[in-house]
Short mmCIF file of C-alpha atoms in Angstrom, two decimals:
data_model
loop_
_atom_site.label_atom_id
_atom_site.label_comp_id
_atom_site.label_asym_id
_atom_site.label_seq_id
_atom_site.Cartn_x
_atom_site.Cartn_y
_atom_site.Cartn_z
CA UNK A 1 25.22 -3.46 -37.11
CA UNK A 2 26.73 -0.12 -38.45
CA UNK A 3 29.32 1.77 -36.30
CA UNK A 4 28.81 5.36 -36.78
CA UNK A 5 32.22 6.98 -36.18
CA UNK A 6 32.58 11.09 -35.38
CA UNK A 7 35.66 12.16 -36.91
CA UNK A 8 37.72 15.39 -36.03
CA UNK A 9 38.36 16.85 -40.04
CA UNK A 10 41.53 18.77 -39.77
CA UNK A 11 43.39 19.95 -42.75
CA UNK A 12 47.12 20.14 -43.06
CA UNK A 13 47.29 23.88 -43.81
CA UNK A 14 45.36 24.25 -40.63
CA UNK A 15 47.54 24.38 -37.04
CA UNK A 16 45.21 22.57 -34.86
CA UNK A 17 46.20 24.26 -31.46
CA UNK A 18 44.85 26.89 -32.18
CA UNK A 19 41.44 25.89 -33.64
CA UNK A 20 38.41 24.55 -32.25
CA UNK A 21 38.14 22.02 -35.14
CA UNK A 22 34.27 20.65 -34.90
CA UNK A 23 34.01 16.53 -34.96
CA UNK A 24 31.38 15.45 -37.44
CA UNK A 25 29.54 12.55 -38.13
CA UNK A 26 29.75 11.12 -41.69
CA UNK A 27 26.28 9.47 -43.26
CA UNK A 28 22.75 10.12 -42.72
CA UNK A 29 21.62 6.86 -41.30
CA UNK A 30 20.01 7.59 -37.14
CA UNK A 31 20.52 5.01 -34.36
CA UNK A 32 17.50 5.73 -31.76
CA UNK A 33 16.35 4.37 -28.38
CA UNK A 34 19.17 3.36 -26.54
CA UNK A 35 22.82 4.02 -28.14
CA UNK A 36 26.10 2.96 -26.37
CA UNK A 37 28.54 6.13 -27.22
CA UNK A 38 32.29 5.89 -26.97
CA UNK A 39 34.24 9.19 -26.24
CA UNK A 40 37.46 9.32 -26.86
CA UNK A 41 39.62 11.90 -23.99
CA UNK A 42 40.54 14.91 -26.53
CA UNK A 43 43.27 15.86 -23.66
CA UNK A 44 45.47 14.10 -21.38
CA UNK A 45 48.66 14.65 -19.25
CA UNK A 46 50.39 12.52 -16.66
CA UNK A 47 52.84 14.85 -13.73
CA UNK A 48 54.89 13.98 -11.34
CA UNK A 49 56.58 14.46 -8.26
CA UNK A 50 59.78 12.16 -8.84
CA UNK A 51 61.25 10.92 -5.94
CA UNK A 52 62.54 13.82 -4.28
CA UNK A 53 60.84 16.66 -6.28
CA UNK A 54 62.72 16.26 -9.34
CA UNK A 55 60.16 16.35 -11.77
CA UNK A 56 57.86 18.81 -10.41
CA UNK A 57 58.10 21.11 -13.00
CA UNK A 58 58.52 19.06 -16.41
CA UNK A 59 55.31 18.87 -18.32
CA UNK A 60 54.45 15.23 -19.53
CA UNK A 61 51.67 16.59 -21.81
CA UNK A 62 53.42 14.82 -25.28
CA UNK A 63 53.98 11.54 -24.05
CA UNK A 64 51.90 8.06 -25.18
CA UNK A 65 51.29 7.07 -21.63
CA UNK A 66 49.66 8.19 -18.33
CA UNK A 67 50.78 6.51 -15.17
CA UNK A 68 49.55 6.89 -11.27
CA UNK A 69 52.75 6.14 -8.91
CA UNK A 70 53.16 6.35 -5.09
CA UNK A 71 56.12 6.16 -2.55
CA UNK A 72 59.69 5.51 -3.29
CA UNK A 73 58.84 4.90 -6.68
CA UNK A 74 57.89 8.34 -7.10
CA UNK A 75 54.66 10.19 -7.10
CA UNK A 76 52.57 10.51 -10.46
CA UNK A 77 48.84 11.14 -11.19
CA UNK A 78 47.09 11.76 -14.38
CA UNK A 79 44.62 13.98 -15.59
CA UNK A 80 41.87 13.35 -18.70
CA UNK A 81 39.75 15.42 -20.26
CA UNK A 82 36.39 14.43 -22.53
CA UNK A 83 34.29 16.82 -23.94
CA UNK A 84 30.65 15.23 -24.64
CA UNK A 85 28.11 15.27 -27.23
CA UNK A 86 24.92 17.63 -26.88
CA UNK A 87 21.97 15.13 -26.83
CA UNK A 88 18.34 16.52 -27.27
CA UNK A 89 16.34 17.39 -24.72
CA UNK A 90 14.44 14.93 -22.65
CA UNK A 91 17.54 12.29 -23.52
CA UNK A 92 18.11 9.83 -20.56
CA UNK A 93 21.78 9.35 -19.18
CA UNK A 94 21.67 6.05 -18.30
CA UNK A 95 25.45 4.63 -17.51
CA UNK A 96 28.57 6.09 -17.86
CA UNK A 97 32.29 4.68 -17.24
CA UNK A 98 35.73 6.10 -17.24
CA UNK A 99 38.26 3.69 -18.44
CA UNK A 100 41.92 3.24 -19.35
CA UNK A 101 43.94 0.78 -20.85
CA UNK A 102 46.31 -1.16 -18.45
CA UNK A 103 49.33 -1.68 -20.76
CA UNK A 104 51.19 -3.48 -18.08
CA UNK A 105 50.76 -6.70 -15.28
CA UNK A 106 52.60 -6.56 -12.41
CA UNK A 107 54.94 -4.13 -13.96
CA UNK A 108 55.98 -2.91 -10.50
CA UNK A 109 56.45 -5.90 -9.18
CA UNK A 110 53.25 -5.32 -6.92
CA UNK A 111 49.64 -7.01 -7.48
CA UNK A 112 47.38 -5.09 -10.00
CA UNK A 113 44.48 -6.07 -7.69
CA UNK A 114 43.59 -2.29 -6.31
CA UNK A 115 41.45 0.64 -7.12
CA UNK A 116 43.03 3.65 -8.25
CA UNK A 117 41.37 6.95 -7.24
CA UNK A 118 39.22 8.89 -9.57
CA UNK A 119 38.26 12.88 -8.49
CA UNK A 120 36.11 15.60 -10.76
CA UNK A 121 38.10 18.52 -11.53
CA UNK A 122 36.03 21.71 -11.00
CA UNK A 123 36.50 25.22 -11.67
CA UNK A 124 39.85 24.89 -12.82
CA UNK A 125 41.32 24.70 -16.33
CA UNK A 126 44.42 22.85 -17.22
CA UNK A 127 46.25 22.68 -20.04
CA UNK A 128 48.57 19.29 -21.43
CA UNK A 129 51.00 21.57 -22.78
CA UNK A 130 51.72 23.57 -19.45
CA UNK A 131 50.21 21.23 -16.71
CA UNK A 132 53.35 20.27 -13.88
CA UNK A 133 53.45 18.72 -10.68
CA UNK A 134 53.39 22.05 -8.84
CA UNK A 135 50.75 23.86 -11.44
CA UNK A 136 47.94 21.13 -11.29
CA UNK A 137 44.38 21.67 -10.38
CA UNK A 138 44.98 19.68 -7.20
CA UNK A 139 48.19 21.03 -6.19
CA UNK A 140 46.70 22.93 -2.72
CA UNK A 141 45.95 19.07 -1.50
CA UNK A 142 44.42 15.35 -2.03
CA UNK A 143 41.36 15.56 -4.51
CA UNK A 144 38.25 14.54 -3.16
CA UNK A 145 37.24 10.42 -4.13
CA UNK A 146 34.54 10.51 -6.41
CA UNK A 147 34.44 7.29 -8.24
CA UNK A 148 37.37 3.88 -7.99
CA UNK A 149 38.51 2.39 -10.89
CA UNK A 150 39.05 -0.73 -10.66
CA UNK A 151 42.66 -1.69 -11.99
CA UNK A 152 42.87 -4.43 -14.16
CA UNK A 153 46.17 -6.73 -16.72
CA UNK A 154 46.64 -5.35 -19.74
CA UNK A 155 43.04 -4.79 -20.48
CA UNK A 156 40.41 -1.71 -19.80
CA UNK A 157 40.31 -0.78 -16.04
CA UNK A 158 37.04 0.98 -15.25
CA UNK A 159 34.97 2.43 -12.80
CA UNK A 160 31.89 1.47 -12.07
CA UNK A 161 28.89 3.72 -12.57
CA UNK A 162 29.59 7.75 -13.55
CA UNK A 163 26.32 8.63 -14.89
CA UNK A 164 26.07 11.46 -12.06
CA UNK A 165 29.42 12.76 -13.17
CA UNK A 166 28.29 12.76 -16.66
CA UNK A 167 24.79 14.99 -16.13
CA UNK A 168 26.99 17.19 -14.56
CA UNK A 169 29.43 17.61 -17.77
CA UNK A 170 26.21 18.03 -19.57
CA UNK A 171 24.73 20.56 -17.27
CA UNK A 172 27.83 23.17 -16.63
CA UNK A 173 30.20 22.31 -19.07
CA UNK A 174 32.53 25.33 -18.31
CA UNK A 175 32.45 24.17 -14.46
CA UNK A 176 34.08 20.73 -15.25
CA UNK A 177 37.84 19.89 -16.55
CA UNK A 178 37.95 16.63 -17.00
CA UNK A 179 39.23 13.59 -14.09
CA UNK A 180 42.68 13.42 -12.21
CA UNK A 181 43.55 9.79 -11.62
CA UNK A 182 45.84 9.00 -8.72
CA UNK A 183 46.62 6.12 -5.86
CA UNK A 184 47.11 6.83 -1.94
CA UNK A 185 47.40 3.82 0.31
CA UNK A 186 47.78 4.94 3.98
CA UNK A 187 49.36 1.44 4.28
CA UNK A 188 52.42 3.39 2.16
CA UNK A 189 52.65 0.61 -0.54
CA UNK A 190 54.21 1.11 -3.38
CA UNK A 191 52.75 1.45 -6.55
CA UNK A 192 53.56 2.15 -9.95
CA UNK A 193 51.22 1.37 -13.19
CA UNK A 194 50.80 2.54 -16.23
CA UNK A 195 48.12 3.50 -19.07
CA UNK A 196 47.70 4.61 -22.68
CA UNK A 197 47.30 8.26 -23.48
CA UNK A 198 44.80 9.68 -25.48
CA UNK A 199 48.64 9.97 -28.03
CA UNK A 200 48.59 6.26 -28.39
CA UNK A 201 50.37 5.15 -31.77
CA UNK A 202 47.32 2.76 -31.79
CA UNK A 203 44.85 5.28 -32.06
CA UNK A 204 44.17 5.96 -35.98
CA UNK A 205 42.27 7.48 -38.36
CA UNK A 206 38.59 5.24 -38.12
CA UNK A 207 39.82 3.62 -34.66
CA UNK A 208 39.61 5.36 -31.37
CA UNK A 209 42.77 2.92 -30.35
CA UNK A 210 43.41 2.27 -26.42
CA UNK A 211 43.19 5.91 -25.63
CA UNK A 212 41.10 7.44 -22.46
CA UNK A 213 37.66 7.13 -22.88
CA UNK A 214 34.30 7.37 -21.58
CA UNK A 215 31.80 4.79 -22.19
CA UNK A 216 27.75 6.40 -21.57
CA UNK A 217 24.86 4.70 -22.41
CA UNK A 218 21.40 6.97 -23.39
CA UNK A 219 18.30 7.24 -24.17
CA UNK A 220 16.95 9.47 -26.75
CA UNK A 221 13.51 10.79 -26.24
CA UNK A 222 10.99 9.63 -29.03
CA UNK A 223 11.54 10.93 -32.17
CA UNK A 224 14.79 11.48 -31.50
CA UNK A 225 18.13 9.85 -32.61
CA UNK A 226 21.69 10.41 -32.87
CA UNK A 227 21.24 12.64 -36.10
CA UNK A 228 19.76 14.72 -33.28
CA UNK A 229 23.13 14.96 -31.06
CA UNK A 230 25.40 17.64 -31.83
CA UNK A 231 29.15 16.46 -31.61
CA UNK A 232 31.23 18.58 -29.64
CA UNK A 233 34.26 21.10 -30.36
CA UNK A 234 37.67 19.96 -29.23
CA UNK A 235 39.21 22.59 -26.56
CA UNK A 236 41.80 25.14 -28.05
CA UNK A 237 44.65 23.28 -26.15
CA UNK A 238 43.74 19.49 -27.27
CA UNK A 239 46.76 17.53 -27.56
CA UNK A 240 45.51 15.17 -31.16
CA UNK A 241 48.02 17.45 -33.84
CA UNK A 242 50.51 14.26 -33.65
CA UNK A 243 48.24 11.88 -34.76
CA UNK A 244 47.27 10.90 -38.25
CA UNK A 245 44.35 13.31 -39.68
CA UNK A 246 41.33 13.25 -39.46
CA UNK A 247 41.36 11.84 -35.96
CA UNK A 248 38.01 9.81 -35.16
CA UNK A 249 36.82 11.76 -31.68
CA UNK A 250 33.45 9.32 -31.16
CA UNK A 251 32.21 6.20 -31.63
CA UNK A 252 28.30 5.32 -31.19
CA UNK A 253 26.37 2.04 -31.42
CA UNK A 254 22.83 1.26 -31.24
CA UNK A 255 22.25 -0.73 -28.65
CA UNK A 256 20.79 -1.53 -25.00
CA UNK A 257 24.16 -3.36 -24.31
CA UNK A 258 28.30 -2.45 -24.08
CA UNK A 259 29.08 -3.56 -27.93
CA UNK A 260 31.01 -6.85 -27.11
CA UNK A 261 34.24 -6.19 -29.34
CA UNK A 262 34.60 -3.04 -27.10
CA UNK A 263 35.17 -4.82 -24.54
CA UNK A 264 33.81 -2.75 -21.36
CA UNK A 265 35.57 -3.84 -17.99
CA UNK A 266 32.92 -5.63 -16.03
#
């Protein structure tokens, strides 16, 4: 079956930080009834703490991996950011996931069995190029849990069903910034595990790579298909300019099922 793949067009005489560069959607062909979308995080920033406050003001918003870390190893979380497509009206969200790529197993020495917190971030902006330890959204105190994701070796971890968090995306857009992504164990273990960032060398031209994403399952309404979708504008600040251009931003297949060779986490 044909992938359809949305790819962010950016020229080299353009300087992509400061454009909203629109994805689009090469052919003409229209996938309808139920279509298994996979969105790519256009932003994506990892801070920390260090061990003793170190690193609470270095920015992390470059760098080709995310991590979540707690006690003596230091404290880390990570922030993503997605920005979804516009579906038609009357389209059905029916399942939604947030995953990231485990590159590691036991790299801390420490079981990967555990779920790693996952938190909306609402009514505040970030940026990867400013975003520090002691500027974050969550700064003030612990986000509240809204979703576990389930950690995983050297494969996607995943949550389990975010289609909630999704409508909302889709109904006040300016209201929601994306996900932090941390670990708190009031046991005090210590953990420290890592993830690719949406600037994965992986990630190329036609292949979304092991970058952030979201996978969301729909349902267009009849008559209605992907041609149908509008695909989004990447934010100002997106953090894509070091990858190869165009950078493919979406990936859609028709489908009541995860695709298999995308290999959903379970």
């Amino acid at each position: 079956m044909t992938t359809k793949l949305a790819v962010l067009a950016v020229l080299a005489a353009i300087t992509v930080t400061s454009c909203n560069q629109l994805a689009t959607s090469p052919g003409t062909n229209n996938a309808a009834g139920e279509v298994c979308y996979w969105i790519a995080a256009n932003k994506d920033a990892m801070v920390s703490y260090g061990t003793i406050g170190q690193e609470a003001n270095l920015n992390y918003g470059n760098g080709g991996f995310l991590a979540i870390a707690n006690g003596p190893l230091g404290r880390k979380m990570s922030y993503v950011h997605f920005t979804v497509p516009t579906y038609p009206a009357g389209t059905e969200i029916l399942e939604a996931k947030l995953e990231l790529y485990h590159s590691g197993e036991r790299e801390d020495g420490s079981t990967d069995d555990i779920n790693i917190n996952v938190g909306i971030v609402r009514n505040e902006a970030w940026s990867p190029a400013t975003i520090t330890w002691n500027n974050q959204p969550f700064r003030g105190g612990n986000p509240a849990i809204d979703a576990a994701l389930r950690l995983r070796s050297r494969a996607w971890s995943g949550t389990a069903d975010i289609a909630g968090a999704v409508r909302e995306m889709i109904a006040t857009p300016d209201a929601i910034h994306g996900f932090a992504i941390w670990y708190a164990d009031a046991s005090g273990r210590q953990v420290e595990k890592g993830f690719y960032s949406n600037n994965d060398i992986r990630r190329k031209q036609t292949d979304l790579g092991l970058s952030p994403r979201l996978v969301v399952k729909v349902r267009f309404p009849s008559g209605k298909g992907t041609s149908d979708a509008t695909l989004p504008f990447l934010p100002a600040d997106h953090d894509l300019k070091s990858l190869p251009q165009p950078v493919t931003t979406v990936n859609f297949r028709a489908g009541s099922a995860w695709p298999a060779d995308w290999n959903v986490s379970p």
